[in-house]
PDB file of C-alpha atoms in Angstrom:
ATOM      1  CA  UNK A   1       0.018   0.004   0.028  1.00 81.00           C
ATOM      2  CA  UNK A   2       2.779   2.473   0.957  1.00 82.00           C
ATOM      3  CA  UNK A   3       4.686   1.771  -2.306  1.00 88.00           C
ATOM      4  CA  UNK A   4       1.573   2.222  -4.526  1.00 92.00           C
ATOM      5  CA  UNK A   5       0.697   5.620  -2.523  1.00 91.00           C
ATOM      6  CA  UNK A   6       4.393   7.017  -2.820  1.00 88.00           C
ATOM      7  CA  UNK A   7       4.512   5.988  -6.444  1.00 92.00           C
ATOM      8  CA  UNK A   8       1.153   7.795  -7.286  1.00 92.00           C
ATOM      9  CA  UNK A   9       2.368  10.813  -5.186  1.00 89.00           C
ATOM     10  CA  UNK A  10       5.634  11.053  -7.151  1.00 89.00           C
ATOM     11  CA  UNK A  11       3.848  10.636 -10.543  1.00 91.00           C
ATOM     12  CA  UNK A  12       1.452  13.375  -9.701  1.00 89.00           C
ATOM     13  CA  UNK A  13       4.103  15.876  -8.351  1.00 84.00           C
ATOM     14  CA  UNK A  14       6.482  15.061 -11.218  1.00 84.00           C
ATOM     15  CA  UNK A  15       9.647  15.615  -9.245  1.00 84.00           C
ATOM     16  CA  UNK A  16      12.997  15.831 -10.975  1.00 87.00           C
ATOM     17  CA  UNK A  17      14.998  14.454  -8.251  1.00 87.00           C
ATOM     18  CA  UNK A  18      14.268  12.423  -5.158  1.00 88.00           C
ATOM     19  CA  UNK A  19      16.720  12.435  -2.237  1.00 86.00           C
ATOM     20  CA  UNK A  20      15.959  10.135   0.593  1.00 86.00           C
ATOM     21  CA  UNK A  21      18.058   9.718   3.705  1.00 80.00           C
ATOM     22  CA  UNK A  22      16.256   7.482   6.145  1.00 74.00           C
ATOM     23  CA  UNK A  23      18.677   4.501   6.044  1.00 73.00           C
ATOM     24  CA  UNK A  24      17.081   1.149   5.055  1.00 76.00           C
ATOM     25  CA  UNK A  25      13.688   2.836   4.637  1.00 77.00           C
ATOM     26  CA  UNK A  26      15.277   4.487   1.727  1.00 82.00           C
ATOM     27  CA  UNK A  27      14.190   1.212  -0.189  1.00 88.00           C
ATOM     28  CA  UNK A  28      10.541   2.052  -0.194  1.00 88.00           C
ATOM     29  CA  UNK A  29      11.255   5.571  -1.427  1.00 90.00           C
ATOM     30  CA  UNK A  30      13.852   4.763  -4.053  1.00 92.00           C
ATOM     31  CA  UNK A  31      11.520   1.990  -5.462  1.00 94.00           C
ATOM     32  CA  UNK A  32       8.600   4.237  -5.594  1.00 93.00           C
ATOM     33  CA  UNK A  33      10.605   6.810  -7.208  1.00 93.00           C
ATOM     34  CA  UNK A  34      11.840   4.583  -9.920  1.00 95.00           C
ATOM     35  CA  UNK A  35       8.279   3.230 -10.353  1.00 95.00           C
ATOM     36  CA  UNK A  36       7.153   6.850 -11.019  1.00 95.00           C
ATOM     37  CA  UNK A  37      10.207   7.381 -13.494  1.00 95.00           C
ATOM     38  CA  UNK A  38      11.870  10.119 -11.501  1.00 93.00           C
ATOM     39  CA  UNK A  39      15.082  10.899 -13.580  1.00 93.00           C
ATOM     40  CA  UNK A  40      17.291  11.084 -10.481  1.00 92.00           C
ATOM     41  CA  UNK A  41      17.161   8.937  -7.256  1.00 92.00           C
ATOM     42  CA  UNK A  42      19.648   9.715  -4.491  1.00 90.00           C
ATOM     43  CA  UNK A  43      20.108   7.528  -1.470  1.00 91.00           C
ATOM     44  CA  UNK A  44      21.876   9.120   1.378  1.00 88.00           C
ATOM     45  CA  UNK A  45      23.228   7.179   4.449  1.00 88.00           C
ATOM     46  CA  UNK A  46      23.938   9.245   7.416  1.00 80.00           C
ATOM     47  CA  UNK A  47      24.662   6.605   9.969  1.00 75.00           C
ATOM     48  CA  UNK A  48      24.874   2.915  10.771  1.00 71.00           C
ATOM     49  CA  UNK A  49      21.585   1.825  12.290  1.00 65.00           C
ATOM     50  CA  UNK A  50      21.845  -0.301  15.230  1.00 61.00           C
ATOM     51  CA  UNK A  51      19.427  -3.104  14.579  1.00 60.00           C
ATOM     52  CA  UNK A  52      19.015  -6.852  15.043  1.00 62.00           C
ATOM     53  CA  UNK A  53      22.014  -8.657  13.710  1.00 71.00           C
ATOM     54  CA  UNK A  54      20.235 -11.887  14.151  1.00 80.00           C
ATOM     55  CA  UNK A  55      19.525 -14.142  11.061  1.00 84.00           C
ATOM     56  CA  UNK A  56      16.292 -12.448  10.172  1.00 84.00           C
ATOM     57  CA  UNK A  57      17.660  -9.075  10.800  1.00 80.00           C
ATOM     58  CA  UNK A  58      20.596  -9.656   8.373  1.00 82.00           C
ATOM     59  CA  UNK A  59      18.090 -11.021   5.664  1.00 87.00           C
ATOM     60  CA  UNK A  60      16.075  -7.836   6.142  1.00 84.00           C
ATOM     61  CA  UNK A  61      19.117  -5.620   5.747  1.00 85.00           C
ATOM     62  CA  UNK A  62      20.384  -7.420   2.649  1.00 87.00           C
ATOM     63  CA  UNK A  63      16.853  -7.236   0.828  1.00 91.00           C
ATOM     64  CA  UNK A  64      16.596  -3.587   1.795  1.00 89.00           C
ATOM     65  CA  UNK A  65      20.156  -2.773   0.646  1.00 90.00           C
ATOM     66  CA  UNK A  66      19.549  -4.660  -2.749  1.00 92.00           C
ATOM     67  CA  UNK A  67      16.418  -2.545  -3.322  1.00 93.00           C
ATOM     68  CA  UNK A  68      18.077   0.652  -2.532  1.00 92.00           C
ATOM     69  CA  UNK A  69      21.053  -0.193  -4.707  1.00 93.00           C
ATOM     70  CA  UNK A  70      18.937  -1.236  -7.693  1.00 95.00           C
ATOM     71  CA  UNK A  71      16.662   1.850  -7.585  1.00 95.00           C
ATOM     72  CA  UNK A  72      19.079   4.633  -6.679  1.00 94.00           C
ATOM     73  CA  UNK A  73      21.278   6.587  -9.143  1.00 94.00           C
ATOM     74  CA  UNK A  74      23.554   7.908  -6.652  1.00 92.00           C
ATOM     75  CA  UNK A  75      24.578   6.507  -3.347  1.00 93.00           C
ATOM     76  CA  UNK A  76      25.889   9.017  -0.726  1.00 91.00           C
ATOM     77  CA  UNK A  77      27.344   8.400   2.717  1.00 91.00           C
ATOM     78  CA  UNK A  78      28.842  10.449   5.475  1.00 87.00           C
ATOM     79  CA  UNK A  79      31.932   8.410   5.456  1.00 87.00           C
ATOM     80  CA  UNK A  80      33.435   5.480   3.618  1.00 91.00           C
ATOM     81  CA  UNK A  81      32.618   3.045   6.415  1.00 88.00           C
ATOM     82  CA  UNK A  82      29.043   4.120   6.597  1.00 87.00           C
ATOM     83  CA  UNK A  83      28.718   3.631   2.702  1.00 90.00           C
ATOM     84  CA  UNK A  84      30.254   0.129   2.902  1.00 89.00           C
ATOM     85  CA  UNK A  85      27.986  -0.904   5.676  1.00 86.00           C
ATOM     86  CA  UNK A  86      24.753   0.431   4.150  1.00 87.00           C
ATOM     87  CA  UNK A  87      25.372  -0.426   0.461  1.00 90.00           C
ATOM     88  CA  UNK A  88      27.991  -3.114   0.471  1.00 89.00           C
ATOM     89  CA  UNK A  89      31.618  -2.523  -0.351  1.00 92.00           C
ATOM     90  CA  UNK A  90      31.888  -3.366  -3.995  1.00 92.00           C
ATOM     91  CA  UNK A  91      28.839  -1.282  -4.812  1.00 93.00           C
ATOM     92  CA  UNK A  92      29.739   1.712  -2.743  1.00 93.00           C
ATOM     93  CA  UNK A  93      33.266   1.742  -4.240  1.00 92.00           C
ATOM     94  CA  UNK A  94      31.665   1.706  -7.820  1.00 91.00           C
ATOM     95  CA  UNK A  95      28.617   3.967  -7.429  1.00 87.00           C
ATOM     96  CA  UNK A  96      28.903   5.853  -4.004  1.00 92.00           C
ATOM     97  CA  UNK A  97      30.431   9.076  -2.822  1.00 92.00           C
ATOM     98  CA  UNK A  98      31.293  10.394   0.573  1.00 91.00           C
ATOM     99  CA  UNK A  99      29.910  13.822   1.673  1.00 84.00           C
ATOM    100  CA  UNK A 100      31.156  14.385   5.118  1.00 76.00           C
ATOM    101  CA  UNK A 101      28.671  16.821   6.176  1.00 64.00           C
ATOM    102  CA  UNK A 102      26.113  18.246   3.702  1.00 57.00           C
ATOM    103  CA  UNK A 103      25.143  21.049   6.013  1.00 58.00           C
ATOM    104  CA  UNK A 104      27.519  24.049   6.652  1.00 59.00           C
ATOM    105  CA  UNK A 105      26.501  24.902  10.368  1.00 57.00           C
ATOM    106  CA  UNK A 106      28.118  28.201  10.274  1.00 62.00           C
ATOM    107  CA  UNK A 107      25.606  29.295   7.509  1.00 60.00           C
ATOM    108  CA  UNK A 108      22.876  28.822  10.015  1.00 56.00           C
ATOM    109  CA  UNK A 109      24.521  29.763  13.354  1.00 57.00           C
ATOM    110  CA  UNK A 110      24.769  33.433  12.044  1.00 52.00           C
ATOM    111  CA  UNK A 111      20.962  33.792  12.205  1.00 49.00           C
ATOM    112  CA  UNK A 112      20.983  34.597  16.068  1.00 51.00           C
ATOM    113  CA  UNK A 113      18.594  37.585  15.803  1.00 55.00           C
ATOM    114  CA  UNK A 114      15.706  38.997  13.805  1.00 59.00           C
ATOM    115  CA  UNK A 115      17.821  41.491  12.024  1.00 66.00           C
ATOM    116  CA  UNK A 116      20.218  38.923  10.611  1.00 64.00           C
ATOM    117  CA  UNK A 117      17.286  36.633   9.718  1.00 66.00           C
ATOM    118  CA  UNK A 118      15.742  39.282   7.750  1.00 72.00           C
ATOM    119  CA  UNK A 119      18.948  40.203   5.885  1.00 73.00           C
ATOM    120  CA  UNK A 120      19.359  36.603   4.922  1.00 66.00           C
ATOM    121  CA  UNK A 121      15.724  36.466   3.640  1.00 73.00           C
ATOM    122  CA  UNK A 122      16.598  39.533   1.529  1.00 77.00           C
ATOM    123  CA  UNK A 123      19.758  37.995   0.342  1.00 76.00           C
ATOM    124  CA  UNK A 124      17.968  34.830  -0.893  1.00 71.00           C
ATOM    125  CA  UNK A 125      14.971  36.725  -2.156  1.00 74.00           C
ATOM    126  CA  UNK A 126      12.649  35.139   0.432  1.00 70.00           C
ATOM    127  CA  UNK A 127      11.005  38.247   1.918  1.00 64.00           C
ATOM    128  CA  UNK A 128       7.360  36.993   1.570  1.00 64.00           C
ATOM    129  CA  UNK A 129       8.170  33.200   1.736  1.00 59.00           C
ATOM    130  CA  UNK A 130       7.441  30.838   4.540  1.00 55.00           C
ATOM    131  CA  UNK A 131      10.580  28.914   5.415  1.00 54.00           C
ATOM    132  CA  UNK A 132      10.029  25.357   6.501  1.00 47.00           C
ATOM    133  CA  UNK A 133      12.759  23.570   8.463  1.00 48.00           C
ATOM    134  CA  UNK A 134      13.148  19.749   8.637  1.00 49.00           C
ATOM    135  CA  UNK A 135      14.601  18.083  11.589  1.00 45.00           C
ATOM    136  CA  UNK A 136      14.453  14.484  10.714  1.00 50.00           C
ATOM    137  CA  UNK A 137      15.036  12.112  13.692  1.00 49.00           C
ATOM    138  CA  UNK A 138      17.011  12.097  16.681  1.00 46.00           C
ATOM    139  CA  UNK A 139      17.723   8.559  18.072  1.00 47.00           C
ATOM    140  CA  UNK A 140      20.324   6.666  19.814  1.00 47.00           C
ATOM    141  CA  UNK A 141      22.485   5.351  16.988  1.00 48.00           C
ATOM    142  CA  UNK A 142      26.141   5.092  15.837  1.00 45.00           C
ATOM    143  CA  UNK A 143      27.393   7.933  13.484  1.00 44.00           C
ATOM    144  CA  UNK A 144      30.584   7.478  11.664  1.00 39.00           C
ATOM    145  CA  UNK A 145      32.142  10.760  10.420  1.00 38.00           C
ATOM    146  CA  UNK A 146      35.710   9.557  10.190  1.00 37.00           C
ATOM    147  CA  UNK A 147      35.429   8.360  13.828  1.00 36.00           C
ATOM    148  CA  UNK A 148      32.851   6.501  15.898  1.00 35.00           C
ATOM    149  CA  UNK A 149      30.434   8.372  18.021  1.00 37.00           C
ATOM    150  CA  UNK A 150      27.554   7.102  20.113  1.00 39.00           C
ATOM    151  CA  UNK A 151      24.827   9.448  20.950  1.00 42.00           C
ATOM    152  CA  UNK A 152      23.440   9.127  24.429  1.00 40.00           C
TER     153      UNK A 152
END
């Protein structure tokens, strides 16, 4: 049901690019995007998800990984290690790219008062626009950015 709904949504909206970054759930979005004939599908792995490493968990991860790889044009990861774990070593070496941090935090930290925020709106021609911010998910997971970090 979810796959059909996402596919229909993507077809109706006629997106040029889908960029998904929710680890193994990228499989549903990338598959729906390809079904909808979206020209460019980007899968982005930000972390190594802690999950069951039992027999069924490994099967689930492999199925999801294969769906992602088959339906994504670009594979991104925050580190080489993250890319290998999420996409497989040979696939990531051929098709993947490391982007250590896609967000330049200093660009956002400078908005510390109303005056600066208004200046940025003017700079980007957003004076009458509504700005929507996305904070995806904050969970206890392992992030690899050239080192291992465990959020607590």
